[in-house]
């Protein structure tokens, strides 16, 4: 059994930490310490209590030592893995990200990766990641770093730019859901449904704007059945995890109508959920107004919903920590623990991952962050050459990737004029006049200035 230390930055997480801890408790070849570091130390202490209760669950396989750290360096000391999952800012800032653009006719279904919200979230997040990268370089330079924070692409970019020798990658589960969708297609068209891990999907793009160019189960190319399947289901849609109408009550649900529409147009399948994909296109395509959103059968995730969900999760954490609610230990569909086991040489794994482009996507600028498949083996994560994207898709991916590069340079140099160049070129801002774009950017910066202290907001006057 391998004994390791995992340093968890954002260890007060209200949801993902528990998923991670559950999965770790159910493997039989890893053990050791999980160090929890969070600016909200009380939340980290609750997760420590939850972890200790997990250790007492009847079906626990491995018991871990949970420790709360009040400073980052101590948490990172002797770490074999560093996991980063943080919320940059509060829901007050996210409310600005999502709600302020509405008065300019810009609706966002998520607001954490692309569009005005994605830019503002990056402004808040990158300075934190600069410090994380410096600390990792200083304290545990050989540790493997797994990022789960959005905006995924620019967070991973920051880690590599500050510490080029870092061993880091970004993990996102959106592709998993699309694989489930493809398995449902196979079930209807061929009469059998494999597990998503039994199909192989060719993946390429950037995070949340990732595309599947081929999907195979044994000798079956699932794309061969997509035209007929979409013809039958385009109007009502199909949600791989529930009802086609579930989006009406669950703002994280969708009916894949956008995904089907894109496949009809381009012949490749968007590999993220519809609510992410739509934010990379002109806002009149799918996000013109709430009525259009409803027609496409996804939802605008409101901040009020997120706030209420946060309070529910805090209460659930308290109940689990105090044993008021029993631990129900079961494995998730996430792959982080499997990837760690592969890096430790206990298995091997192929999965989609966000890495520096070393040529695995030759159509995209080298050195940028792209999402493709990679092989995970002992102390190694090697990207796999991706199939080329159609030119029409590539043009849009390149635009969005260029926006990330421009945005990063602006943030790195604390140059709000360059940041604005990325802001105004976001597809969701396509219908803004230049003056309206300036006004919106200034307003969003002013409303979130408490988290933008590393920038000189007086520079906004020179836009």
Coordinates of C-alpha atoms in Angstrom, one line a residue:
X1 CA 0.0 0.0 0.0
X2 CA 1.4 3.4 -1.0
X3 CA 1.5 6.0 1.8
X4 CA 1.2 9.6 0.5
X5 CA 0.4 13.1 1.5
X6 CA -2.3 15.1 -0.3
X7 CA -2.4 18.9 0.2
X8 CA -5.9 20.2 -0.5
X9 CA -6.0 23.9 -1.2
X10 CA -9.6 24.8 -0.7
X11 CA -10.0 22.0 1.8
X12 CA -13.2 23.7 3.2
X13 CA -15.1 22.8 0.1
X14 CA -18.8 22.2 0.7
X15 CA -19.2 19.4 -1.8
X16 CA -16.3 18.3 -3.9
X17 CA -14.1 17.6 -0.9
X18 CA -16.6 15.0 0.3
X19 CA -16.7 13.3 -3.1
X20 CA -12.9 13.2 -3.1
X21 CA -12.7 11.9 0.5
X22 CA -15.3 9.2 -0.2
X23 CA -13.4 7.9 -3.2
X24 CA -10.1 7.9 -1.3
X25 CA -11.7 5.9 1.5
X26 CA -12.8 3.2 -1.0
X27 CA -9.4 2.3 -2.5
X28 CA -7.3 -0.5 -1.0
X29 CA -3.8 0.6 -2.3
X30 CA -3.4 4.2 -1.0
X31 CA -3.2 5.6 2.5
X32 CA -1.7 8.6 4.3
X33 CA -2.5 12.2 5.1
X34 CA -5.0 14.6 3.6
X35 CA -4.0 18.1 4.6
X36 CA -6.8 20.7 4.5
X37 CA -6.0 24.3 3.9
X38 CA -8.7 27.0 3.5
X39 CA -9.1 30.7 4.3
X40 CA -12.4 29.5 5.8
X41 CA -10.7 27.4 8.5
X42 CA -14.0 26.5 10.2
X43 CA -15.1 24.8 7.0
X44 CA -11.8 22.9 6.8
X45 CA -12.3 21.8 10.4
X46 CA -15.8 20.5 9.5
X47 CA -14.3 18.5 6.7
X48 CA -11.7 17.0 9.1
X49 CA -14.6 15.9 11.3
X50 CA -16.4 14.4 8.3
X51 CA -13.2 12.6 7.3
X52 CA -12.9 11.1 10.8
X53 CA -16.5 10.0 10.6
X54 CA -15.8 8.4 7.2
X55 CA -13.0 6.4 8.9
X56 CA -15.7 4.9 11.1
X57 CA -18.1 4.0 8.2
X58 CA -18.8 0.2 8.1
X59 CA -17.7 -0.2 4.5
X60 CA -14.6 2.0 4.7
X61 CA -11.6 0.4 3.0
X62 CA -8.8 2.8 3.9
X63 CA -8.6 5.2 6.8
X64 CA -6.9 8.5 6.2
X65 CA -5.3 11.0 8.6
X66 CA -7.0 14.4 8.2
X67 CA -5.2 17.5 9.3
X68 CA -6.2 21.1 9.1
X69 CA -3.4 23.7 8.4
X70 CA -3.6 27.4 9.1
X71 CA -0.8 28.3 6.6
X72 CA -0.2 27.1 3.1
X73 CA 3.5 26.3 3.4
X74 CA 2.9 23.8 6.2
X75 CA 0.1 22.2 4.3
X76 CA 2.3 21.8 1.2
X77 CA 5.3 20.5 3.1
X78 CA 6.2 16.9 1.9
X79 CA 3.1 16.8 -0.3
X80 CA 3.0 14.1 -3.1
X81 CA -0.1 15.6 -4.6
X82 CA -1.6 19.1 -4.4
X83 CA -5.3 19.4 -5.2
X84 CA -6.7 22.9 -5.8
X85 CA -10.4 23.7 -5.7
X86 CA -11.3 27.2 -4.7
X87 CA -14.1 29.8 -5.1
X88 CA -12.4 33.1 -6.0
X89 CA -14.4 35.7 -4.3
X90 CA -17.9 35.3 -2.9
X91 CA -21.4 34.9 -4.4
X92 CA -21.6 38.7 -4.2
X93 CA -18.9 38.9 -6.8
X94 CA -20.5 36.1 -8.8
X95 CA -23.8 38.0 -8.8
X96 CA -22.0 40.9 -10.4
X97 CA -20.5 38.5 -13.0
X98 CA -23.8 37.0 -14.0
X99 CA -26.4 39.7 -13.3
X100 CA -24.8 43.0 -14.3
X101 CA -24.4 42.1 -18.0
X102 CA -28.2 41.4 -18.3
X103 CA -29.0 45.1 -18.6
X104 CA -26.8 45.1 -21.7
X105 CA -28.7 42.1 -23.1
X106 CA -26.1 39.5 -22.2
X107 CA -27.4 36.4 -20.4
X108 CA -25.0 33.8 -19.0
X109 CA -26.0 30.2 -18.1
X110 CA -22.8 29.7 -15.9
X111 CA -20.5 32.7 -16.1
X112 CA -17.3 31.1 -14.8
X113 CA -15.3 30.4 -18.0
X114 CA -16.2 32.6 -21.0
X115 CA -18.1 35.8 -21.5
X116 CA -18.0 38.8 -19.1
X117 CA -18.4 36.6 -16.1
X118 CA -15.5 34.4 -17.1
X119 CA -13.2 37.4 -17.6
X120 CA -14.0 38.8 -14.2
X121 CA -13.6 35.5 -12.4
X122 CA -10.2 35.1 -14.1
X123 CA -9.2 38.6 -12.8
X124 CA -9.9 37.4 -9.3
X125 CA -8.4 33.9 -9.6
X126 CA -5.1 34.3 -11.4
X127 CA -3.4 36.3 -8.7
X128 CA -4.2 33.5 -6.2
X129 CA -2.8 30.9 -8.6
X130 CA 0.4 32.9 -9.0
X131 CA 1.0 32.6 -5.3
X132 CA 0.0 28.9 -5.3
X133 CA 2.6 28.2 -8.0
X134 CA 5.3 30.1 -6.2
X135 CA 4.6 28.2 -3.0
X136 CA 4.6 24.8 -4.8
X137 CA 7.9 25.7 -6.5
X138 CA 9.4 26.6 -3.1
X139 CA 7.9 23.8 -0.9
X140 CA 7.1 20.7 -3.0
X141 CA 8.4 21.2 -6.5
X142 CA 8.1 17.5 -7.3
X143 CA 4.5 17.1 -6.3
X144 CA 1.8 16.5 -8.9
X145 CA -0.8 19.3 -9.0
X146 CA -4.5 18.7 -9.9
X147 CA -6.6 21.7 -10.6
X148 CA -10.4 21.7 -10.4
X149 CA -11.0 25.4 -10.3
X150 CA -12.7 27.4 -13.1
X151 CA -11.7 29.1 -15.3
X152 CA -9.8 25.8 -15.8
X153 CA -7.7 26.9 -18.8
X154 CA -6.3 30.1 -17.4
X155 CA -5.7 28.6 -14.0
X156 CA -3.6 25.8 -15.5
X157 CA -1.9 28.4 -17.7
X158 CA -0.9 30.4 -14.6
X159 CA 0.6 27.4 -12.9
X160 CA 2.9 26.6 -15.8
X161 CA 3.8 30.2 -16.6
X162 CA 4.9 30.9 -13.0
X163 CA 6.6 27.5 -12.5
X164 CA 7.4 26.0 -15.9
X165 CA 8.7 22.7 -14.4
X166 CA 5.5 22.1 -12.5
X167 CA 3.8 18.8 -12.9
X168 CA 0.2 20.0 -13.2
X169 CA -3.0 19.2 -15.1
X170 CA -6.6 20.3 -15.0
X171 CA -9.5 17.9 -14.6
X172 CA -13.0 18.4 -15.8
X173 CA -15.9 15.9 -15.7
X174 CA -18.0 17.5 -18.5
X175 CA -16.7 15.0 -21.1
X176 CA -17.9 12.2 -18.9
X177 CA -21.5 13.3 -19.2
X178 CA -21.2 13.4 -23.0
X179 CA -19.8 9.9 -22.9
X180 CA -22.9 8.9 -21.0
X181 CA -25.1 10.5 -23.7
X182 CA -23.2 8.5 -26.4
X183 CA -23.8 5.3 -24.4
X184 CA -27.5 6.1 -24.4
X185 CA -27.4 6.5 -28.2
X186 CA -25.8 3.1 -28.5
X187 CA -28.5 1.6 -26.3
X188 CA -31.3 2.9 -28.5
X189 CA -29.7 2.2 -31.8
X190 CA -28.0 -1.1 -31.1
X191 CA -29.8 -2.5 -28.0
X192 CA -26.9 -2.5 -25.6
X193 CA -25.5 0.1 -23.3
X194 CA -21.8 -0.1 -22.2
X195 CA -20.4 1.9 -19.3
X196 CA -18.8 5.2 -20.4
X197 CA -15.4 3.8 -19.4
X198 CA -15.8 1.1 -22.1
X199 CA -16.0 3.6 -25.0
X200 CA -13.1 5.5 -26.4
X201 CA -13.7 9.1 -27.4
X202 CA -11.3 11.3 -29.4
X203 CA -11.3 14.6 -27.5
X204 CA -9.9 18.0 -28.5
X205 CA -10.5 21.7 -27.8
X206 CA -10.2 23.9 -24.7
X207 CA -12.0 23.4 -21.4
X208 CA -15.8 23.6 -21.6
X209 CA -15.4 24.1 -25.4
X210 CA -14.1 20.6 -26.0
X211 CA -15.2 18.5 -29.0
X212 CA -15.5 14.7 -29.6
X213 CA -14.5 13.8 -33.2
X214 CA -15.0 10.0 -32.8
X215 CA -16.5 7.6 -30.3
X216 CA -16.0 3.9 -30.5
X217 CA -17.3 0.9 -28.5
X218 CA -15.3 -2.1 -29.7
X219 CA -15.7 -2.0 -33.5
X220 CA -18.8 0.3 -33.4
X221 CA -18.3 3.9 -34.4
X222 CA -21.2 5.6 -32.4
X223 CA -21.2 8.6 -34.7
X224 CA -22.6 6.3 -37.4
X225 CA -25.8 6.3 -35.5
X226 CA -26.0 9.9 -34.4
X227 CA -27.8 11.3 -37.5
X228 CA -30.7 8.9 -37.1
X229 CA -30.8 9.4 -33.3
X230 CA -30.8 13.2 -33.6
X231 CA -33.5 13.1 -36.3
X232 CA -35.7 11.3 -33.8
X233 CA -34.9 13.2 -30.7
X234 CA -33.9 16.7 -31.7
X235 CA -37.2 18.4 -30.8
X236 CA -37.7 16.9 -27.3
X237 CA -34.0 16.4 -26.6
X238 CA -32.4 13.8 -24.4
X239 CA -30.8 14.2 -21.0
X240 CA -28.4 11.4 -20.0
X241 CA -29.1 11.8 -16.3
X242 CA -32.8 12.2 -16.2
X243 CA -35.9 13.7 -17.8
X244 CA -35.7 15.9 -20.9
X245 CA -37.7 18.5 -18.8
X246 CA -35.5 18.3 -15.7
X247 CA -33.8 21.6 -16.6
X248 CA -37.1 23.3 -15.4
X249 CA -36.3 22.4 -11.8
X250 CA -32.6 21.6 -11.9
X251 CA -30.6 24.5 -13.4
X252 CA -27.6 22.2 -13.9
X253 CA -29.7 19.9 -16.2
X254 CA -30.2 20.3 -20.0
X255 CA -31.7 18.3 -22.9
X256 CA -28.6 18.3 -25.2
X257 CA -30.5 20.1 -28.0
X258 CA -27.6 22.6 -28.4
X259 CA -25.2 19.7 -28.6
X260 CA -27.4 18.0 -31.3
X261 CA -27.7 21.3 -33.2
X262 CA -23.9 21.8 -33.2
X263 CA -23.4 18.2 -34.4
X264 CA -25.9 18.8 -37.3
X265 CA -24.0 21.8 -38.3
X266 CA -20.4 20.7 -37.8
X267 CA -20.3 16.9 -37.7
X268 CA -18.5 16.8 -34.4
X269 CA -20.0 16.7 -30.9
X270 CA -19.6 19.4 -28.3
X271 CA -18.2 17.5 -25.3
X272 CA -19.5 19.8 -22.5
X273 CA -23.0 20.4 -21.2
X274 CA -25.2 22.7 -23.2
X275 CA -25.1 25.4 -20.5
X276 CA -21.3 25.7 -20.9
X277 CA -21.1 25.3 -24.7
X278 CA -23.6 28.2 -25.4
X279 CA -21.3 30.7 -23.7
X280 CA -18.6 30.3 -26.4
X281 CA -20.9 31.5 -29.2
X282 CA -22.6 34.7 -30.3
X283 CA -25.2 35.5 -27.6
X284 CA -28.0 35.6 -30.2
X285 CA -27.4 31.9 -31.1
X286 CA -28.7 30.3 -27.9
X287 CA -28.7 33.0 -25.2
X288 CA -30.6 35.9 -26.6
X289 CA -33.2 35.9 -23.9
X290 CA -34.8 33.6 -21.3
X291 CA -37.4 32.6 -23.8
X292 CA -34.8 31.3 -26.3
X293 CA -33.0 29.5 -23.4
X294 CA -36.2 27.7 -22.6
X295 CA -36.7 26.7 -26.2
X296 CA -33.2 25.1 -26.2
X297 CA -34.0 23.3 -23.0
X298 CA -31.3 24.4 -20.6
X299 CA -31.3 26.9 -17.7
X300 CA -29.8 30.1 -16.5
X301 CA -28.3 29.1 -13.2
X302 CA -29.3 32.0 -10.8
X303 CA -27.1 33.2 -8.0
X304 CA -30.0 32.9 -5.7
X305 CA -30.1 29.2 -6.4
X306 CA -26.4 28.9 -5.8
X307 CA -26.7 30.8 -2.5
X308 CA -29.5 28.6 -1.3
X309 CA -27.6 25.5 -2.4
X310 CA -24.5 26.8 -0.5
X311 CA -26.5 27.1 2.8
X312 CA -28.0 23.6 2.2
X313 CA -24.5 22.2 1.7
X314 CA -23.2 24.0 4.8
X315 CA -26.0 22.5 6.9
X316 CA -25.3 19.1 5.4
X317 CA -21.6 19.4 6.3
X318 CA -22.5 20.3 9.9
X319 CA -24.9 17.4 10.1
X320 CA -22.2 15.0 8.7
X321 CA -19.6 16.4 11.0
X322 CA -21.8 16.1 14.1
X323 CA -23.0 12.6 13.1
X324 CA -26.6 13.9 12.9
X325 CA -26.5 12.6 9.3
X326 CA -24.9 9.2 8.7
X327 CA -22.0 8.8 6.3
X328 CA -23.2 6.9 3.1
X329 CA -19.9 5.9 1.6
X330 CA -20.1 5.2 -2.1
X331 CA -17.8 5.7 -5.1
X332 CA -18.4 8.6 -7.4
X333 CA -18.0 8.8 -11.2
X334 CA -15.1 11.2 -10.8
X335 CA -11.6 10.0 -11.9
X336 CA -9.2 12.0 -9.7
X337 CA -8.3 9.1 -7.5
X338 CA -7.9 6.8 -10.4
X339 CA -5.5 9.3 -12.0
X340 CA -3.5 9.6 -8.8
X341 CA -3.2 5.8 -8.6
X342 CA -2.0 5.7 -12.2
X343 CA 0.7 8.4 -11.5
X344 CA 1.8 6.3 -8.6
X345 CA 2.3 3.3 -10.8
X346 CA -0.6 1.2 -9.4
X347 CA -2.6 1.2 -12.7
X348 CA -2.7 3.0 -16.0
X349 CA -5.4 5.3 -17.3
X350 CA -6.5 7.3 -20.4
X351 CA -8.6 10.3 -19.7
X352 CA -9.3 13.8 -21.0
X353 CA -7.1 16.4 -19.3
X354 CA -6.0 20.0 -19.6
X355 CA -2.3 20.4 -20.4
X356 CA 0.3 22.6 -22.1
X357 CA 0.0 22.1 -25.9
X358 CA 3.2 20.3 -26.9
X359 CA 1.8 19.4 -30.3
X360 CA -1.1 17.2 -29.3
X361 CA -3.4 19.8 -30.9
X362 CA -1.2 21.1 -33.8
X363 CA -4.0 23.4 -35.0
X364 CA -3.7 25.4 -31.8
X365 CA -0.9 27.6 -30.6
X366 CA 1.9 25.7 -29.0
X367 CA 2.3 26.5 -25.3
X368 CA -1.4 27.2 -24.8
X369 CA -3.6 25.0 -22.6
X370 CA -5.7 22.5 -24.5
X371 CA -7.9 19.6 -23.5
X372 CA -7.2 16.3 -25.1
X373 CA -6.8 12.7 -24.0
X374 CA -3.6 11.7 -22.2
X375 CA -2.1 8.5 -20.9
X376 CA -1.5 8.4 -17.1
X377 CA 1.3 6.0 -16.0
X378 CA 4.0 6.0 -13.4
X379 CA 5.0 9.6 -12.7
X380 CA 3.9 10.5 -16.2
X381 CA 1.0 12.2 -17.9
X382 CA 1.6 12.1 -21.7
X383 CA -0.9 13.8 -24.1
X384 CA -2.2 11.9 -27.0
X385 CA -2.3 13.4 -30.5
X386 CA -5.8 14.6 -31.2
X387 CA -7.7 14.3 -34.5
X388 CA -8.1 17.6 -36.3
X389 CA -11.2 19.7 -35.8
X390 CA -13.2 20.9 -38.8
X391 CA -12.1 24.3 -39.9
X392 CA -15.4 26.0 -39.0
X393 CA -15.1 24.7 -35.4
X394 CA -11.4 25.4 -35.3
X395 CA -12.0 29.1 -36.1
X396 CA -14.2 29.4 -33.1
X397 CA -12.0 27.5 -30.8
X398 CA -9.0 29.6 -31.9
X399 CA -10.9 32.8 -31.2
X400 CA -11.7 31.7 -27.7
X401 CA -8.2 30.3 -27.0
X402 CA -6.7 33.6 -28.2
X403 CA -9.0 35.4 -25.8
X404 CA -7.6 33.3 -23.0
X405 CA -4.0 34.2 -24.0
X406 CA -4.8 37.9 -24.3
X407 CA -6.6 37.8 -21.0
X408 CA -3.7 36.1 -19.3
X409 CA -1.2 38.6 -20.6
X410 CA -3.3 41.4 -19.3
X411 CA -3.7 39.9 -15.9
X412 CA 0.0 38.9 -15.6
X413 CA 1.0 42.5 -16.5
X414 CA -1.8 44.0 -14.4
X415 CA -2.8 45.8 -17.7
X416 CA -6.6 46.4 -17.7
X417 CA -6.5 47.7 -21.2
X418 CA -5.3 44.3 -22.5
X419 CA -7.8 42.6 -20.3
X420 CA -10.5 44.7 -21.9
X421 CA -9.3 43.6 -25.4
X422 CA -10.2 40.0 -24.3
X423 CA -13.4 41.2 -22.7
X424 CA -14.8 42.9 -25.8
X425 CA -13.8 40.0 -28.0
X426 CA -15.8 37.5 -26.0
X427 CA -18.5 35.9 -28.3
X428 CA -21.2 36.8 -25.8
X429 CA -20.2 40.5 -26.2
X430 CA -20.6 40.4 -30.0
X431 CA -23.6 42.7 -30.0
X432 CA -22.3 45.3 -27.7
X433 CA -21.2 48.7 -29.0
X434 CA -17.7 49.6 -28.0
X435 CA -19.0 52.2 -25.6
X436 CA -21.4 49.8 -24.0
X437 CA -18.6 47.2 -23.6
X438 CA -16.4 49.8 -21.8
X439 CA -19.3 50.8 -19.6
X440 CA -20.0 47.2 -18.6
X441 CA -16.4 46.4 -18.0
X442 CA -15.9 49.4 -15.8
X443 CA -19.1 48.7 -13.8
X444 CA -18.2 45.1 -13.2
X445 CA -14.7 46.1 -12.0
X446 CA -16.0 48.8 -9.7
X447 CA -18.6 46.5 -8.2
X448 CA -15.9 43.8 -7.4
X449 CA -13.0 46.1 -6.6
X450 CA -12.5 44.5 -3.2
X451 CA -11.1 41.5 -5.0
X452 CA -9.2 43.5 -7.6
X453 CA -6.7 45.3 -5.3
X454 CA -3.7 44.1 -7.3
X455 CA -4.9 46.2 -10.3
X456 CA -4.9 50.0 -10.7
X457 CA -8.6 50.7 -11.4
X458 CA -7.7 54.2 -12.4
X459 CA -6.5 52.6 -15.6
X460 CA -10.1 52.0 -16.6
X461 CA -10.4 55.7 -17.4
X462 CA -8.0 55.3 -20.3
X463 CA -9.9 52.5 -22.1

